[in-house]
Amino acid sequence: MKLSHKFATLCAIAAGLPILIILAVALYSLSSSTNLQIDERLKKEAQVALSVVEKRRDGLRSAAQQLAVDVANKALVSSDNQATDAQQAWARLQDLLPRAQNDFNLDFVLVADPTGRVIARHNGRPMAGETIGDASAKNPLAEKVISDGIQLRNAPQSSIVVESGERLAKLGLEQLAQVQAMGDSGKVKVTDALMVEAAAAIFSNGRFVGMVLLGQMLNNYLVAKPGANDLQTPLIAEARQTLQLDKQSGQGVIVAYNNVVIASSLTSATGNTGLLNGADLKSIQADVLEGEGGRPYAFALQPLKSIDGATVGAIGVAYSTDSISGSGSGMKFLLAGIGLLMTGLAGFAGYYLGNNLAMRVNTLIEATDRMSVGELSAPVRDDAAIGKPVLPEFLLNDEVAKLAIHLDDMRESFRQAIERLRKR
């Protein structure tokens, strides 16, 4: 391999390698920055989703208060009611409760006395001795309202509550609440229900005579209906609309209970809603999901807490890795393209300059070869410098050019000395 090729290659590498290193560092920094931005975005959007839950709680709290006032104004529950009046009161309640259920898009609504015994519910006559909760499955929200009502405090309450499968069966919701394992329609993973519930005390003549309890279930995603008001829109549908998530790009809101997705606004490739329902949180983050293109998801969740402060579930957002990688890919491709172009130009420039310098040195070597055999007539020339230069003059005015001048001076001195010797 000629010196010119060796030197040119070395110069090309020396010029291009630093740019490649800088490009690699820049791409890594950009990738890390993008990941941090995505994490922050997911966390912020999860907080927005949680704020939608708080808004829904406020709406249901107002609905419970309104219904409690309606019940009190119509004297449907009273401490003075006798057994003869109970049948008439129950009949009128059965007309009022289903109407409220439809107006507020409730999954259940019931009325109880001050002890928590159910007087009426939306789906028929309660069983004898039926209560809102028992020792094994108490409803902390109902207990709070009953306690406040006994102390003559009329402050409606709202909270996230877990209703057991047994309780759901009495409300006619056990089938609707069941969440099946993703990809396995025969396996039920969740039988309990995560509910947004609200309760308000009923007062008659200044006396606490009962309470209203109502709720909306979060299990399983329901599509928002056109023209629906806030309470009639499923909670995660409202959260997705608030966040303006693109369901076609693998973005959506999810609700989790016991580390299992029980509600999702994500849409599958076939257009079906509820993608990821029944999936474990760990599997959607790392595993390949069969039948859905094998897209893992990144997500951020905010805790859903009961009125007693216990964490009973979580709500947040999930993004497919496709939508996340696409968010910074344009900048990465642009940076990579510019970096590779600069590397190529630097390598070409290094190769050209190195090759030029090596060829100039080769020219001097050829001149010294001629001088060594006594050929002193041809001048020593720096061809790259005195031919038709492509390079700027300041790049050619260097030690090689000076060496060519000194060699030519030496050649001329030898030639003249030899001429003088010949003349003697």
Coordinates of C-alpha atoms in Angstrom, one line a residue:
M1 CA 0.0 0.0 0.0
K2 CA 1.4 3.3 -1.1
L3 CA 2.3 6.0 1.4
S4 CA -0.2 8.3 -0.2
H5 CA -3.1 5.8 0.4
K6 CA -2.0 5.1 3.9
F7 CA -1.6 8.7 4.8
A8 CA -4.9 9.7 3.1
T9 CA -6.8 6.9 4.9
L10 CA -5.3 7.9 8.2
C11 CA -6.3 11.6 7.7
A12 CA -9.8 10.5 6.7
I13 CA -10.2 8.5 9.9
A14 CA -8.7 11.2 12.0
A15 CA -11.2 13.8 10.5
G16 CA -14.3 11.6 10.6
L17 CA -13.9 9.7 13.9
P18 CA -14.4 12.7 16.2
I19 CA -17.5 13.7 14.4
L20 CA -18.9 10.1 14.7
I21 CA -18.1 10.1 18.5
I22 CA -19.8 13.5 18.8
L23 CA -22.8 12.2 16.8
A24 CA -23.1 9.1 19.0
V25 CA -23.0 11.2 22.2
A26 CA -25.6 13.7 20.8
L27 CA -28.0 10.9 19.8
Y28 CA -27.6 9.2 23.2
S29 CA -28.3 12.6 24.9
L30 CA -31.3 13.3 22.7
S31 CA -32.7 9.8 23.3
S32 CA -32.3 10.2 27.1
S33 CA -33.8 13.7 27.0
T34 CA -36.7 12.3 24.9
N35 CA -37.3 9.5 27.4
L36 CA -37.3 12.0 30.3
Q37 CA -39.8 14.2 28.4
I38 CA -42.0 11.2 27.7
D39 CA -41.9 10.2 31.3
E40 CA -42.8 13.7 32.5
R41 CA -45.6 13.9 29.9
L42 CA -47.1 10.6 31.0
K43 CA -47.0 11.7 34.7
K44 CA -48.6 15.0 33.9
E45 CA -51.3 13.4 31.8
A46 CA -51.9 10.8 34.6
Q47 CA -52.5 13.7 37.0
V48 CA -55.0 15.2 34.5
A49 CA -56.8 11.9 34.4
L50 CA -56.9 11.9 38.2
S51 CA -58.4 15.4 38.1
V52 CA -61.2 14.1 35.9
V53 CA -61.9 11.5 38.6
E54 CA -62.2 14.4 41.1
K55 CA -64.5 16.2 38.8
R56 CA -66.6 13.1 38.5
R57 CA -66.8 12.7 42.2
D58 CA -68.0 16.3 42.5
G59 CA -70.7 15.6 39.9
L60 CA -71.9 12.5 41.7
R61 CA -71.8 14.3 45.0
S62 CA -74.1 16.9 43.6
A63 CA -76.4 14.2 42.1
A64 CA -76.6 12.4 45.5
Q65 CA -77.4 15.7 47.3
Q66 CA -80.1 16.5 44.7
L67 CA -81.7 13.1 45.0
A68 CA -81.6 13.2 48.8
V69 CA -83.4 16.5 48.7
D70 CA -86.0 15.1 46.3
V71 CA -86.6 12.1 48.6
A72 CA -86.9 14.4 51.7
N73 CA -89.3 16.8 49.9
K74 CA -91.6 14.0 48.9
A75 CA -91.5 12.5 52.4
L76 CA -90.6 9.1 50.9
V77 CA -88.4 8.3 53.9
S78 CA -89.4 9.5 57.4
S79 CA -88.9 8.5 60.9
D80 CA -92.6 8.8 61.3
N81 CA -93.5 6.3 58.5
Q82 CA -95.5 3.4 59.8
A83 CA -95.7 0.0 58.2
T84 CA -98.9 0.9 56.4
D85 CA -97.0 3.8 54.7
A86 CA -93.9 1.8 53.9
Q87 CA -95.4 0.1 50.8
Q88 CA -96.5 3.4 49.3
A89 CA -93.2 5.0 50.0
W90 CA -91.3 2.1 48.5
A91 CA -93.5 2.2 45.3
R92 CA -92.8 5.9 44.9
L93 CA -89.1 5.4 45.5
Q94 CA -89.1 2.7 42.8
D95 CA -90.4 5.3 40.4
L96 CA -87.9 7.9 41.5
L97 CA -84.7 5.8 41.6
P98 CA -84.7 4.4 38.1
R99 CA -85.3 7.9 36.7
A100 CA -82.3 9.3 38.6
Q101 CA -80.3 6.3 37.4
N102 CA -81.0 7.1 33.8
D103 CA -80.5 10.9 34.2
F104 CA -77.1 10.5 35.9
N105 CA -76.0 7.3 34.1
L106 CA -75.7 5.4 37.4
D107 CA -74.9 1.8 37.7
F108 CA -76.8 1.6 41.0
V109 CA -78.8 3.9 43.3
L110 CA -80.3 2.9 46.7
V111 CA -81.9 4.4 49.8
A112 CA -81.2 3.3 53.3
D113 CA -82.4 4.1 56.8
P114 CA -80.1 5.6 59.5
T115 CA -78.8 2.2 60.4
G116 CA -77.7 1.3 56.9
R117 CA -80.6 -1.0 56.2
V118 CA -81.6 -0.8 52.5
I119 CA -85.1 0.5 52.0
A120 CA -85.2 0.6 48.2
R121 CA -82.8 0.1 45.3
H122 CA -83.0 0.7 41.5
N123 CA -83.4 -3.0 40.6
G124 CA -86.2 -4.0 42.8
R125 CA -87.2 -4.7 46.4
P126 CA -84.3 -5.3 48.7
M127 CA -84.0 -8.6 50.6
A128 CA -85.1 -8.8 54.2
G129 CA -82.4 -7.4 56.4
E130 CA -80.3 -6.3 53.5
T131 CA -77.7 -3.6 54.5
I132 CA -75.3 -1.5 52.7
G133 CA -72.4 -3.3 54.1
D134 CA -71.6 -6.1 56.6
A135 CA -68.7 -6.7 58.9
S136 CA -66.7 -8.4 56.2
A137 CA -67.4 -5.9 53.5
K138 CA -68.1 -2.5 54.9
N139 CA -68.7 0.5 52.8
P140 CA -66.5 3.3 54.3
L141 CA -68.4 6.0 52.4
A142 CA -71.8 4.9 53.8
E143 CA -70.3 4.7 57.3
K144 CA -69.0 8.2 57.0
V145 CA -72.3 9.6 55.9
I146 CA -74.3 7.8 58.6
S147 CA -71.8 9.0 61.2
D148 CA -72.2 12.6 59.9
G149 CA -76.0 12.3 59.7
I150 CA -76.2 11.1 63.3
Q151 CA -74.3 14.2 64.3
L152 CA -76.8 16.3 62.1
R153 CA -74.1 17.3 59.6
N154 CA -75.5 17.4 56.1
A155 CA -72.3 17.2 54.0
P156 CA -72.5 14.8 50.9
Q157 CA -69.5 12.7 50.4
S158 CA -67.9 11.0 47.4
S159 CA -65.1 8.4 47.1
I160 CA -63.7 5.5 45.2
V161 CA -65.1 2.2 46.7
V162 CA -64.5 -1.4 46.0
E163 CA -67.7 -3.4 45.8
S164 CA -67.4 -7.2 46.3
G165 CA -68.9 -9.7 43.9
E166 CA -71.5 -10.7 46.5
R167 CA -72.7 -7.1 46.8
L168 CA -72.7 -6.7 43.0
A169 CA -74.9 -9.7 42.7
K170 CA -77.6 -7.9 44.8
L171 CA -77.3 -4.9 42.6
G172 CA -77.5 -6.9 39.4
L173 CA -74.0 -5.9 38.3
E174 CA -71.9 -9.1 38.8
Q175 CA -71.8 -10.0 35.1
L176 CA -71.0 -6.5 34.0
A177 CA -68.2 -6.1 36.5
Q178 CA -66.3 -9.3 35.5
V179 CA -63.0 -8.6 33.8
Q180 CA -61.6 -11.5 31.7
A181 CA -58.0 -12.3 31.2
M182 CA -56.6 -10.7 28.1
G183 CA -56.5 -13.3 25.3
D184 CA -58.4 -15.8 27.4
S185 CA -62.1 -15.3 27.3
G186 CA -62.7 -18.2 29.6
K187 CA -60.7 -16.9 32.6
V188 CA -62.1 -14.3 34.9
K189 CA -59.4 -12.2 36.5
V190 CA -61.5 -9.7 38.4
T191 CA -64.9 -10.1 40.1
D192 CA -64.9 -7.1 42.3
A193 CA -65.8 -3.7 41.0
L194 CA -64.1 -0.3 41.4
M195 CA -66.8 2.3 41.8
V196 CA -67.0 6.1 42.0
E197 CA -69.7 6.5 44.6
A198 CA -71.4 9.4 46.3
A199 CA -73.7 9.5 49.3
A200 CA -75.9 12.1 51.0
A201 CA -77.9 12.1 54.2
I202 CA -81.7 12.6 54.1
F203 CA -83.1 14.9 56.7
S204 CA -86.8 15.4 57.6
N205 CA -87.9 18.1 60.0
G206 CA -84.3 18.5 61.1
R207 CA -83.9 14.8 61.8
F208 CA -81.6 12.3 60.1
V209 CA -83.9 9.7 58.6
G210 CA -81.8 8.0 56.0
M211 CA -79.3 8.3 53.2
V212 CA -78.9 8.0 49.4
L213 CA -76.0 6.0 47.9
L214 CA -75.3 5.9 44.2
G215 CA -72.4 5.0 42.0
Q216 CA -70.8 4.5 38.6
M217 CA -68.6 1.4 37.9
L218 CA -65.2 1.8 36.3
N219 CA -64.8 -1.9 35.3
N220 CA -64.9 -2.3 31.5
Y221 CA -64.8 0.5 29.0
L222 CA -68.0 1.9 27.6
V223 CA -68.1 4.1 24.5
A224 CA -69.3 7.7 25.0
K225 CA -72.6 8.4 23.4
P226 CA -73.2 11.4 21.2
G227 CA -74.8 14.3 23.1
A228 CA -74.1 12.8 26.5
N229 CA -73.5 15.2 29.4
D230 CA -70.5 14.9 31.7
L231 CA -72.1 12.3 34.1
Q232 CA -73.5 10.3 31.2
T233 CA -70.0 10.0 29.6
P234 CA -67.9 7.1 30.9
L235 CA -65.1 8.4 33.1
I236 CA -62.2 7.2 31.0
A237 CA -63.9 8.4 27.8
E238 CA -64.1 11.9 29.4
A239 CA -60.4 11.6 30.5
R240 CA -59.3 10.6 27.0
Q241 CA -61.3 13.5 25.5
T242 CA -59.8 15.9 28.0
L243 CA -56.3 14.8 27.2
Q244 CA -57.1 14.7 23.5
L245 CA -55.3 11.4 23.1
D246 CA -55.1 9.8 19.6
K247 CA -56.6 6.4 20.0
Q248 CA -55.4 5.4 16.5
S249 CA -51.8 5.9 17.6
G250 CA -52.0 3.6 20.6
Q251 CA -52.7 6.2 23.3
G252 CA -55.4 5.9 25.9
V253 CA -56.5 6.0 29.5
I254 CA -56.4 2.9 31.7
V255 CA -57.8 2.0 35.2
A256 CA -56.1 -0.7 37.2
Y257 CA -57.2 -2.7 40.2
N258 CA -54.9 -5.2 41.9
N259 CA -52.3 -4.6 39.1
V260 CA -54.9 -5.7 36.4
V261 CA -56.3 -3.3 33.8
I262 CA -60.0 -3.3 34.4
A263 CA -60.9 -0.4 32.0
S264 CA -59.2 1.0 28.9
S265 CA -59.9 3.5 26.2
L266 CA -57.3 2.1 23.9
T267 CA -58.4 0.8 20.5
S268 CA -57.1 -2.4 18.9
A269 CA -56.0 -2.7 15.3
T270 CA -59.4 -4.0 14.4
G271 CA -61.1 -1.0 15.9
N272 CA -62.4 -2.7 19.1
T273 CA -62.3 -0.6 22.2
G274 CA -61.0 -1.8 25.5
L275 CA -57.6 -3.0 24.3
L276 CA -55.5 -4.2 27.3
N277 CA -58.5 -5.0 29.4
G278 CA -57.6 -7.9 31.6
A279 CA -53.8 -7.5 31.1
D280 CA -51.3 -7.4 34.0
L281 CA -49.4 -4.1 34.3
K282 CA -46.1 -5.9 34.0
S283 CA -47.1 -7.7 30.8
I284 CA -48.2 -4.6 29.0
Q285 CA -44.9 -2.9 29.8
A286 CA -42.6 -5.7 28.7
D287 CA -44.2 -8.7 27.0
V288 CA -45.3 -9.1 23.5
L289 CA -49.1 -9.0 23.3
E290 CA -50.4 -11.6 20.9
G291 CA -52.8 -10.5 18.2
E292 CA -52.0 -6.7 18.7
G293 CA -48.8 -6.3 16.7
G294 CA -46.7 -7.2 19.7
R295 CA -46.6 -3.6 21.0
P296 CA -45.5 -3.1 24.6
Y297 CA -46.7 0.0 26.4
A298 CA -45.3 2.6 28.7
F299 CA -47.7 4.0 31.3
A300 CA -48.0 6.3 34.3
L301 CA -50.6 5.9 37.0
Q302 CA -52.0 7.9 39.9
P303 CA -53.5 6.2 42.9
L304 CA -57.3 6.1 43.5
K305 CA -58.0 6.3 47.2
S306 CA -61.0 5.5 49.3
I307 CA -62.5 7.9 51.8
D308 CA -60.4 6.4 54.6
G309 CA -57.1 7.0 52.6
A310 CA -56.5 3.5 51.5
T311 CA -55.3 3.0 47.9
V312 CA -57.8 0.8 46.1
G313 CA -56.9 1.3 42.5
A314 CA -55.1 3.5 40.0
I315 CA -55.8 5.6 36.9
G316 CA -53.4 6.9 34.3
V317 CA -52.4 6.9 30.6
A318 CA -50.7 4.3 28.4
Y319 CA -48.7 4.9 25.2
S320 CA -47.6 2.2 22.8
T321 CA -43.9 2.2 22.2
D322 CA -44.6 3.0 18.5
S323 CA -46.2 6.4 19.4
I324 CA -43.4 7.1 21.9
S325 CA -40.5 6.3 19.5
G326 CA -42.2 8.4 16.8
S327 CA -42.2 11.5 19.0
G328 CA -38.4 11.9 18.8
S329 CA -37.6 9.9 15.7
G330 CA -37.8 13.0 13.4
M331 CA -35.2 14.9 15.3
K332 CA -33.0 11.7 15.6
F333 CA -33.1 11.1 11.9
L334 CA -32.3 14.7 11.1
L335 CA -29.4 14.8 13.6
A336 CA -28.1 11.4 12.3
G337 CA -28.4 12.6 8.7
I338 CA -26.5 15.8 9.4
G339 CA -23.9 14.0 11.4
L340 CA -23.3 11.3 8.8
L341 CA -23.1 14.0 6.1
M342 CA -20.5 15.9 8.1
T343 CA -18.6 12.7 8.8
G344 CA -18.5 12.0 5.1
L345 CA -17.4 15.5 4.2
A346 CA -14.8 15.5 6.9
G347 CA -13.5 12.1 5.8
F348 CA -13.4 13.1 2.2
A349 CA -11.6 16.3 3.0
G350 CA -9.1 14.4 5.2
Y351 CA -8.5 11.9 2.5
Y352 CA -8.0 14.5 -0.2
L353 CA -5.6 16.6 1.9
G354 CA -3.7 13.6 3.1
N355 CA -3.4 12.2 -0.4
N356 CA -2.3 15.6 -1.8
L357 CA 0.4 15.9 0.9
A358 CA 1.6 12.4 0.3
M359 CA 1.8 12.9 -3.5
R360 CA 3.8 16.1 -3.0
V361 CA 6.3 14.1 -0.8
N362 CA 6.4 11.4 -3.5
T363 CA 7.3 14.1 -6.0
L364 CA 10.2 15.2 -3.9
I365 CA 11.3 11.5 -3.5
E366 CA 11.3 11.1 -7.3
A367 CA 13.4 14.2 -7.6
T368 CA 16.0 12.9 -5.1
D369 CA 16.1 9.6 -7.0
R370 CA 17.0 11.5 -10.2
M371 CA 19.6 13.5 -8.4
S372 CA 21.2 10.3 -6.9
V373 CA 22.0 9.0 -10.4
G374 CA 23.4 12.3 -11.5
E375 CA 20.3 13.7 -13.3
L376 CA 20.6 17.4 -12.3
S377 CA 19.0 19.1 -15.3
A378 CA 15.3 18.7 -14.3
P379 CA 14.3 21.2 -11.6
V380 CA 12.9 20.0 -8.3
R381 CA 9.3 21.0 -8.3
D382 CA 6.4 20.9 -5.8
D383 CA 3.9 20.0 -8.5
A384 CA 0.8 20.4 -6.3
A385 CA 2.0 24.0 -5.5
I386 CA 3.0 25.2 -8.9
G387 CA 0.8 23.3 -11.2
K388 CA -2.9 24.3 -11.2
P389 CA -3.7 24.3 -7.5
V390 CA -7.1 23.3 -6.3
L391 CA -6.3 24.0 -2.7
P392 CA -6.0 27.5 -1.2
E393 CA -2.5 29.0 -1.3
F394 CA -2.2 29.0 2.5
L395 CA -2.6 25.2 2.6
L396 CA 0.3 24.8 0.1
N397 CA 2.8 27.3 1.6
D398 CA 4.3 24.8 4.1
E399 CA 7.4 22.9 4.9
V400 CA 7.0 20.6 1.8
A401 CA 7.1 23.7 -0.5
K402 CA 10.2 25.0 1.4
L403 CA 11.9 21.6 1.1
A404 CA 11.2 21.6 -2.6
I405 CA 12.9 25.0 -2.9
H406 CA 15.9 24.0 -0.9
L407 CA 16.3 20.7 -2.9
D408 CA 16.1 22.7 -6.1
D409 CA 18.7 25.1 -4.8
M410 CA 21.0 22.2 -3.8
R411 CA 20.5 20.6 -7.3
E412 CA 21.4 23.9 -9.0
S413 CA 24.5 24.3 -6.8
F414 CA 25.6 20.7 -7.6
R415 CA 25.0 21.3 -11.3
Q416 CA 26.9 24.5 -11.4
A417 CA 29.8 22.9 -9.4
I418 CA 30.0 20.1 -11.9
E419 CA 30.0 22.6 -14.8
R420 CA 32.9 24.4 -13.2
L421 CA 34.8 21.2 -12.7
R422 CA 34.3 20.3 -16.4
K423 CA 35.6 23.6 -17.6
R424 CA 38.9 23.3 -15.7

